[in-house]
């Protein structure tokens, strides 16, 4: 998603060429080529695949929609297994007009119904807490703590947390929750970007590391102290950067990673 | 601020005419007329004045800036006393590059230096927790809990909290923190508006009550159960609504208040 203008093939070529260790794959780049072709592209690149992004969106007013979500999450797990992804990242969902605590109950119910399928396919599920500004309709889980409570409710080694600094950097309980996630062995993913002061758009105006307010090195130190040993994933949604030359941009991202992560 | 295109005089005339009980006054409408004239306008209207908005912005890297902030907060208290405002609402501040917990320390230090002046002038100070999306440079206090911790540190009946649904509606601890604020007698203000799904701007795209995701009636019930008996303040920053006829808009706001608050 960081290089959204590129196809999966272009991403894999560029990342492998630049010495990047892996790629997390969004479903929108699988769709144009199909999952088997996507799997071939990824395998041929030699890149590791921390995650397929994204499953989730469990809560719904109508039971048929909740059922559809379960089906879609199982398909997502299939795709993750096919492309060799270690985990599926979950944006758990929320519904305007539904209380967030009711939505969280439905998330846990949904997770309980797909976790066996995840285990059977050897694909982990990672709840990504989203920033509170996405609480209305994208995620009723907006802090590490509520992700932890969901993990504790399901209590499976196949369910954990993807910690994205963009979403959680402001949380006064971030450090302690990262520590607990380390103890509970639920720290599955770590995503970096930055929060631009004077953000112009709620979705597509993330900053390159170093451009903003987040002390990424500090949070990285916390996740490493908690035992995280996976790949650090750069995930930047930026209409501004997508409009630039993507090869130049990739070099800027790599330099920013060296300096600020 | 809800009717930003209007002067203080126009606001007071329209609100008094519409049977609104009070007005909280932003400093930007005082500036063009001066504080004495503003005080006359407000007194003549017969409206109550819950708050002068806004003081705060305590943290700074340079000590001279922190000193300037203290001076400005004392001027703000003077103005509040002059216009008969019950409280000054505080946006406490934050600084890009300063850790939020360091900023919160500086906020408490700043509060400790102005609280006697507030008491001497019989003006309350109300910390308004701001939404986490304002954490980089506007407020290092983003939940009711951190506002409570500041109040507990200062421990003065002149320091409390202004609870604005826009900022805190997503917080899983909202209900319990409102209850505690009631017990601690720190629930000084209650602000309503709505959170539009697909918010287009981080600052000026708040929704009219009923347009969005917030269960305002539920939060109102919480604050009333906690003993809040002040005026419910409508505070809507909306470029879209500011571009419409403000008399029509005021009628829409009043209707929305009846239905959704």
XYZ file of C-alpha atoms in Angstrom:
522
model
C 0.000 0.000 0.000
C 2.986 2.288 0.564
C 3.616 2.207 -3.185
C -0.040 2.066 -4.145
C 0.484 3.020 -7.812
C 2.548 -0.158 -8.318
C 1.299 -3.642 -9.117
C 2.330 -6.565 -6.933
C 4.983 -7.485 -9.515
C 6.399 -3.955 -9.534
C 6.469 -3.870 -5.729
C 8.204 -7.232 -5.452
C 10.783 -6.334 -8.103
C 11.562 -2.987 -6.516
C 11.658 -4.228 -2.920
C 13.794 -7.272 -3.698
C 16.099 -5.059 -5.756
C 16.413 -2.571 -2.919
C 17.254 -5.239 -0.373
C 13.988 -4.944 1.505
C 13.344 -8.126 3.457
C 9.673 -8.632 2.846
C 6.314 -7.388 1.694
C 2.889 -7.420 3.263
C 0.318 -7.794 0.549
C -3.001 -5.995 0.329
C -5.831 -7.881 -1.311
C -6.354 -5.157 -3.911
C -3.081 -6.098 -5.648
C -4.004 -9.779 -5.594
C -7.368 -9.217 -7.247
C -6.106 -8.154 -10.717
C -3.873 -11.248 -11.111
C -5.597 -13.860 -8.970
C -4.243 -15.561 -5.892
C -2.236 -18.296 -7.652
C -0.389 -15.829 -9.867
C 0.117 -13.553 -6.866
C 1.605 -16.449 -4.906
C 4.029 -17.166 -7.763
C 5.116 -13.533 -7.971
C 5.753 -13.349 -4.252
C 7.585 -16.694 -4.091
C 9.776 -15.816 -7.069
C 10.794 -12.555 -5.377
C 12.274 -14.330 -2.376
C 10.597 -11.784 -0.108
C 9.154 -12.820 3.221
C 5.431 -12.113 3.620
C 4.579 -11.008 7.146
C 0.929 -10.357 6.375
C -2.007 -10.383 4.066
C -4.056 -7.218 4.607
C -6.836 -7.227 5.492
C -9.623 -9.279 7.072
C -12.017 -8.337 9.817
C -15.154 -6.175 9.654
C -17.049 -8.604 11.861
C -19.845 -6.489 13.392
C -23.103 -5.892 11.550
C -26.706 -5.241 12.448
C -27.983 -8.053 10.183
C -26.926 -11.637 10.929
C -26.519 -12.389 7.203
C -23.849 -9.693 7.015
C -22.051 -11.162 10.009
C -22.149 -14.547 8.271
C -20.783 -13.007 5.069
C -17.945 -11.502 7.080
C -17.019 -14.913 8.474
C -16.975 -16.364 4.951
C -14.838 -13.518 3.717
C -12.390 -13.947 6.583
C -12.020 -17.637 5.743
C -11.313 -16.718 2.110
C -8.787 -14.223 3.401
C -7.098 -16.965 5.424
C -7.033 -19.155 2.294
C -5.346 -16.376 0.340
C -2.839 -15.784 3.114
C -1.953 -19.482 3.158
C -1.628 -19.459 -0.634
C 0.809 -16.550 -0.737
C 2.734 -17.808 2.311
C 1.709 -14.953 4.586
C 2.445 -15.450 8.251
C -0.682 -13.606 9.367
C -3.857 -11.886 8.281
C -4.114 -8.349 9.628
C -7.608 -7.612 10.903
C -9.367 -4.282 10.789
C -12.099 -5.500 13.072
C -14.950 -3.232 11.972
C -17.542 -0.949 13.548
C -21.029 0.136 12.631
C -22.446 3.650 12.865
C -25.318 3.466 15.312
C -24.001 0.386 17.142
C -22.407 0.980 20.545
C -18.688 0.282 20.432
C -18.857 -2.219 23.290
C -21.591 -4.167 21.465
C -19.415 -4.076 18.325
C -16.475 -5.415 20.346
C -18.668 -8.305 21.551
C -19.503 -9.122 17.938
C -15.819 -8.967 17.026
C -14.974 -11.512 19.703
C -17.863 -13.706 18.551
C -16.591 -13.493 14.975
C -13.022 -14.267 16.011
C -14.201 -17.305 17.960
C -15.774 -18.640 14.760
C -12.729 -18.248 12.486
C -9.825 -18.964 14.827
C -9.950 -22.746 14.258
C -9.860 -22.166 10.512
C -6.829 -19.939 10.960
C -5.086 -22.581 13.048
C -5.935 -25.344 10.579
C -4.324 -23.268 7.829
C -1.369 -22.230 9.985
C -2.162 -18.551 9.480
C -2.072 -16.187 12.447
C -4.692 -13.464 12.907
C -3.505 -10.061 14.085
C -5.915 -7.461 15.435
C -4.726 -4.002 14.441
C -6.020 -1.367 16.842
C -7.009 1.616 14.709
C -6.799 5.252 15.742
C -9.920 6.527 17.549
C -10.727 8.687 14.523
C -11.672 5.436 12.767
C -14.030 4.300 15.534
C -17.298 5.188 13.755
C -17.180 2.647 10.945
C -13.778 0.953 10.671
C -12.701 -0.318 14.049
C -14.263 -0.558 17.488
C -10.814 -1.535 18.812
C -8.850 1.679 19.189
C -6.227 0.870 21.787
C -3.812 -1.963 22.477
C -5.831 -2.691 25.611
C -9.040 -3.638 23.794
C -6.997 -5.763 21.374
C -5.514 -7.507 24.408
C -8.947 -8.097 25.931
C -10.061 -9.718 22.669
C -6.939 -11.902 22.634
C -7.544 -12.906 26.232
C -11.153 -13.783 25.442
C -10.151 -16.049 22.534
C -6.939 -17.285 24.152
C -5.320 -18.917 21.132
C -1.673 -18.755 20.065
C -3.023 -17.962 16.588
C -4.533 -14.627 17.641
C -2.416 -11.575 18.382
C -1.909 -7.883 17.709
C -0.420 -5.752 14.940
C 0.907 -2.574 16.512
C 0.951 0.363 14.080
C 2.564 3.479 15.513
C 0.180 5.708 13.524
C -2.793 4.369 15.448
C -1.431 3.992 18.962
C 1.418 6.477 19.447
C -0.744 8.855 21.534
C -1.920 6.181 24.012
C -0.673 6.822 27.559
C -0.856 3.057 28.161
C 1.121 2.123 25.047
C 4.344 1.100 26.790
C 2.684 -1.096 29.381
C 0.397 -2.719 26.820
C 3.356 -3.521 24.541
C 5.082 -5.091 27.528
C 2.018 -7.207 28.318
C 1.678 -8.226 24.662
C 5.272 -9.392 24.805
C 4.553 -11.491 27.887
C 1.419 -12.904 26.310
C 3.256 -13.614 23.044
C 0.659 -11.687 21.069
C 2.910 -9.065 19.473
C 2.673 -10.313 15.894
C 3.304 -7.180 13.826
C 4.913 -3.746 14.005
C 4.071 -1.031 11.467
C 5.787 2.322 11.104
C 5.057 5.655 9.441
C 4.619 9.106 10.976
C 1.827 11.465 11.990
C 2.070 14.764 10.133
C 1.124 17.812 12.203
C -1.716 19.507 10.326
C -2.811 16.253 8.764
C -4.924 17.138 5.727
C -6.905 13.945 5.338
C -8.040 11.292 7.796
C -7.096 8.399 5.506
C -4.385 9.232 3.021
C -2.075 11.770 4.601
C 0.328 9.734 6.670
C 3.860 10.985 6.959
C 7.139 9.361 6.047
C 9.101 8.457 9.180
C 10.724 11.599 10.580
C 8.140 13.982 9.113
C 5.922 14.046 12.141
C 5.157 13.728 15.800
C 5.813 10.066 16.519
C 8.906 8.958 18.443
C 9.268 5.800 16.362
C 12.653 4.803 17.775
C 11.170 4.812 21.263
C 8.232 2.601 20.275
C 10.550 0.288 18.337
C 12.702 -0.045 21.449
C 9.565 -0.951 23.411
C 8.492 -3.694 20.991
C 12.018 -5.092 20.828
C 12.294 -5.083 24.608
C 8.991 -6.991 24.577
C 10.609 -9.624 22.375
C 9.309 -8.662 18.947
C 11.624 -10.134 16.340
C 9.536 -9.886 13.182
C 9.980 -7.539 10.251
C 9.290 -3.855 10.814
C 6.721 -2.924 8.188
C 6.566 0.504 6.582
C 2.934 1.345 5.840
C 2.317 4.842 4.533
C -0.977 5.897 2.977
C -0.144 9.176 1.288
C -1.911 10.699 -1.688
C 0.941 13.227 -1.807
C 3.631 10.545 -2.054
C 1.622 8.337 -4.413
C 1.652 11.239 -6.870
C 5.460 11.248 -6.979
C 7.877 8.950 -8.822
C 7.631 5.696 -6.888
C 11.274 4.673 -7.353
C 12.488 7.986 -5.931
C 9.925 7.670 -3.186
C 11.112 4.195 -2.259
C 14.641 5.571 -1.852
C 13.299 8.360 0.377
C 11.431 5.784 2.454
C 14.535 3.631 2.846
C 16.603 6.634 3.915
C 13.908 7.709 6.376
C 13.813 4.176 7.743
C 17.566 4.235 8.371
C 17.378 7.572 10.146
C 14.130 7.509 12.094
C 13.135 3.914 12.886
C -17.855 29.288 17.499
C -20.906 27.333 16.300
C -22.038 30.468 14.435
C -18.543 31.619 13.561
C -19.631 34.119 10.873
C -21.510 36.116 13.524
C -20.116 38.792 15.827
C -20.635 38.493 19.574
C -23.535 40.950 19.325
C -25.200 38.937 16.570
C -24.750 35.703 18.538
C -26.184 37.191 21.722
C -29.161 38.722 19.909
C -29.950 35.507 18.077
C -29.478 33.183 21.051
C -31.459 35.330 23.465
C -34.185 35.677 20.826
C -34.277 31.913 20.325
C -34.571 31.188 24.025
C -31.099 29.692 24.344
C -29.965 29.869 27.962
C -26.388 30.931 27.527
C -23.316 31.470 25.424
C -19.719 30.421 25.822
C -17.527 33.091 24.340
C -14.400 32.538 22.268
C -11.694 35.149 22.570
C -11.740 35.864 18.839
C -15.147 37.586 19.137
C -13.963 39.628 22.114
C -10.897 40.947 20.311
C -12.703 43.168 17.729
C -14.733 45.008 20.403
C -12.544 44.787 23.482
C -13.340 43.051 26.723
C -15.352 45.857 28.341
C -17.668 46.220 25.359
C -17.930 42.434 25.135
C -18.902 42.268 28.796
C -21.634 44.862 28.213
C -23.010 42.967 25.213
C -23.150 39.721 27.136
C -24.686 41.286 30.257
C -27.326 43.104 28.234
C -28.350 39.854 26.560
C -29.269 38.212 29.857
C -27.485 35.045 28.703
C -25.520 32.956 31.133
C -21.837 32.510 30.288
C -20.588 29.028 31.127
C -17.143 29.594 29.677
C -14.547 31.744 28.062
C -12.715 29.724 25.432
C -9.805 29.182 25.528
C -6.720 29.213 27.684
C -4.034 26.580 28.055
C -1.114 25.770 25.740
C 1.242 25.395 28.684
C 4.061 23.191 27.344
C 6.975 24.647 25.427
C 10.628 23.817 24.880
C 11.755 27.331 25.846
C 11.092 28.593 29.382
C 10.234 32.075 28.074
C 7.376 30.556 26.081
C 6.125 28.737 29.147
C 6.233 32.047 31.026
C 4.328 33.767 28.226
C 1.696 31.038 28.421
C 1.222 31.683 32.141
C 0.806 35.404 31.481
C -1.694 34.712 28.730
C -3.677 32.363 30.948
C -3.884 35.058 33.635
C -5.156 37.534 31.026
C -7.656 34.913 29.988
C -8.850 34.601 33.580
C -9.180 38.404 33.736
C -11.318 38.391 30.617
C -13.448 35.555 31.941
C -14.060 37.485 35.156
C -14.892 40.611 33.157
C -17.539 38.923 31.024
C -18.923 36.932 33.946
C -17.823 33.532 32.643
C -18.008 30.701 35.127
C -14.888 29.001 33.761
C -12.029 29.190 31.313
C -11.850 26.156 29.045
C -8.276 24.947 28.646
C -6.800 23.347 25.557
C -3.699 22.322 27.421
C -1.222 22.210 24.544
C 1.394 19.841 23.132
C 4.647 20.281 21.259
C 5.822 18.254 18.265
C 9.000 16.526 19.358
C 8.194 16.584 23.064
C 7.033 13.307 24.616
C 3.394 13.503 25.633
C 4.130 12.512 29.233
C 6.723 15.316 29.499
C 4.141 17.714 28.046
C 1.621 16.545 30.640
C 4.163 17.288 33.392
C 4.559 20.813 32.032
C 0.770 21.204 31.924
C 0.494 20.302 35.594
C 3.340 22.685 36.408
C 1.574 25.449 34.491
C -1.746 24.748 36.179
C -0.081 24.873 39.582
C 1.128 28.387 38.767
C -2.222 29.840 37.657
C -4.711 28.057 39.906
C -4.391 30.624 42.731
C -5.039 33.422 40.273
C -8.146 31.596 39.058
C -9.383 31.177 42.610
C -8.657 34.817 43.467
C -10.788 35.836 40.487
C -13.513 33.248 41.196
C -13.047 31.724 37.744
C -12.899 27.954 37.373
C -10.462 26.267 34.993
C -11.727 23.332 32.937
C -9.342 20.965 31.167
C -10.913 19.808 27.915
C -9.487 16.458 26.837
C -9.024 16.669 23.065
C -9.363 13.805 20.619
C -6.124 11.836 20.090
C -5.913 13.242 16.559
C -4.975 16.555 18.205
C -2.181 15.045 20.297
C 0.746 16.292 18.172
C 0.420 20.012 18.801
C -2.846 20.907 20.520
C -3.351 18.711 23.550
C -1.327 16.084 25.368
C -4.477 15.268 27.364
C -6.606 13.050 25.158
C -8.778 11.129 27.581
C -10.868 11.927 30.640
C -8.388 9.862 32.652
C -5.393 12.130 32.017
C -7.591 15.158 32.784
C -8.512 13.479 36.066
C -4.857 12.792 36.902
C -4.084 16.485 36.362
C -7.010 17.470 38.576
C -5.862 15.061 41.267
C -2.332 16.486 41.079
C -3.574 20.060 41.547
C -6.424 19.149 43.895
C -8.299 22.443 43.859
C -12.060 22.973 43.644
C -11.255 25.546 40.950
C -9.883 22.956 38.515
C -12.092 20.490 36.652
C -12.960 19.002 33.281
C -14.967 20.040 30.237
C -16.293 16.871 28.608
C -16.891 17.300 24.871
C -18.515 14.272 23.259
C -16.594 14.886 20.018
C -13.298 14.230 21.743
C -14.143 11.414 24.120
C -17.074 9.431 22.712
C -14.817 6.541 21.554
C -13.122 6.041 24.941
C -13.907 2.640 26.487
C -13.383 4.210 29.914
C -15.687 7.180 29.294
C -18.559 6.049 31.519
C -16.408 5.221 34.515
C -14.364 8.411 34.181
C -17.546 10.517 34.039
C -18.731 8.769 37.183
C -15.425 9.489 38.950
C -15.530 13.114 37.791
C -18.980 13.379 39.345
C -17.676 12.005 42.641
C -14.681 14.334 42.534
C -16.904 17.318 41.628
C -14.747 18.090 38.613
C -17.384 17.823 35.881
C -17.542 21.505 34.969
C -18.695 21.469 31.355
C -20.505 19.315 28.793
C -20.217 20.001 25.054
C -22.212 18.345 22.294
C -21.972 17.949 18.535
C -21.591 14.820 16.409
C -18.867 12.878 14.615
C -19.615 12.598 10.897
C -18.611 9.287 9.329
C -16.183 10.131 6.542
C -15.081 13.292 8.261
C -13.465 15.499 5.596
C -11.339 17.704 7.794
C -9.682 17.215 11.165
C -10.704 20.622 12.470
C -13.783 22.040 10.826
C -16.045 19.166 9.871
C -17.968 18.378 13.015
C -21.513 17.179 12.592
C -24.770 18.589 13.905
C -26.204 16.338 16.602
C -27.860 13.327 14.970
C -25.695 13.428 11.841
C -23.079 11.040 13.107
C -21.806 8.211 15.222
C -22.082 9.572 18.755
C -24.786 8.356 21.135
C -25.191 11.792 22.696
C -28.268 10.920 24.747
C -26.327 8.115 26.411
C -23.406 10.364 27.317
C -25.784 13.068 28.526
C -27.460 10.498 30.769
C -24.019 9.593 32.141
C -23.094 13.193 32.982
C -26.489 13.836 34.545
C -26.241 10.654 36.593
C -22.853 11.966 37.727
C -24.554 15.126 38.958
C -23.802 17.551 36.142
C -26.343 20.365 36.293
C -24.736 23.010 34.093
C -25.748 24.139 30.635
C -25.263 21.708 27.770
C -23.155 23.573 25.234
C -23.474 23.052 21.499
C -20.049 23.479 19.913
C -19.880 22.690 16.204
C -16.915 23.652 14.045
C -18.205 23.214 10.512
C -17.000 24.979 7.395
C -20.013 23.477 5.631
C -22.493 24.949 8.098
C -20.675 28.285 8.421
C -21.272 28.737 4.677
C -25.052 28.537 5.128
C -27.516 31.158 6.385
C -26.763 31.333 10.105
C -30.344 32.013 11.209
C -31.591 28.933 9.374
C -28.664 27.004 10.753
C -29.438 28.049 14.320
C -32.973 26.703 13.864
C -31.555 23.416 12.564
C -29.226 23.227 15.556
C -32.085 23.860 17.984
C -34.206 21.154 16.327
C -31.273 18.723 16.388
C -30.730 19.518 20.050
C -34.363 18.680 20.864
C -34.177 15.387 18.992
C -30.696 14.052 19.637
C -29.349 15.431 22.924
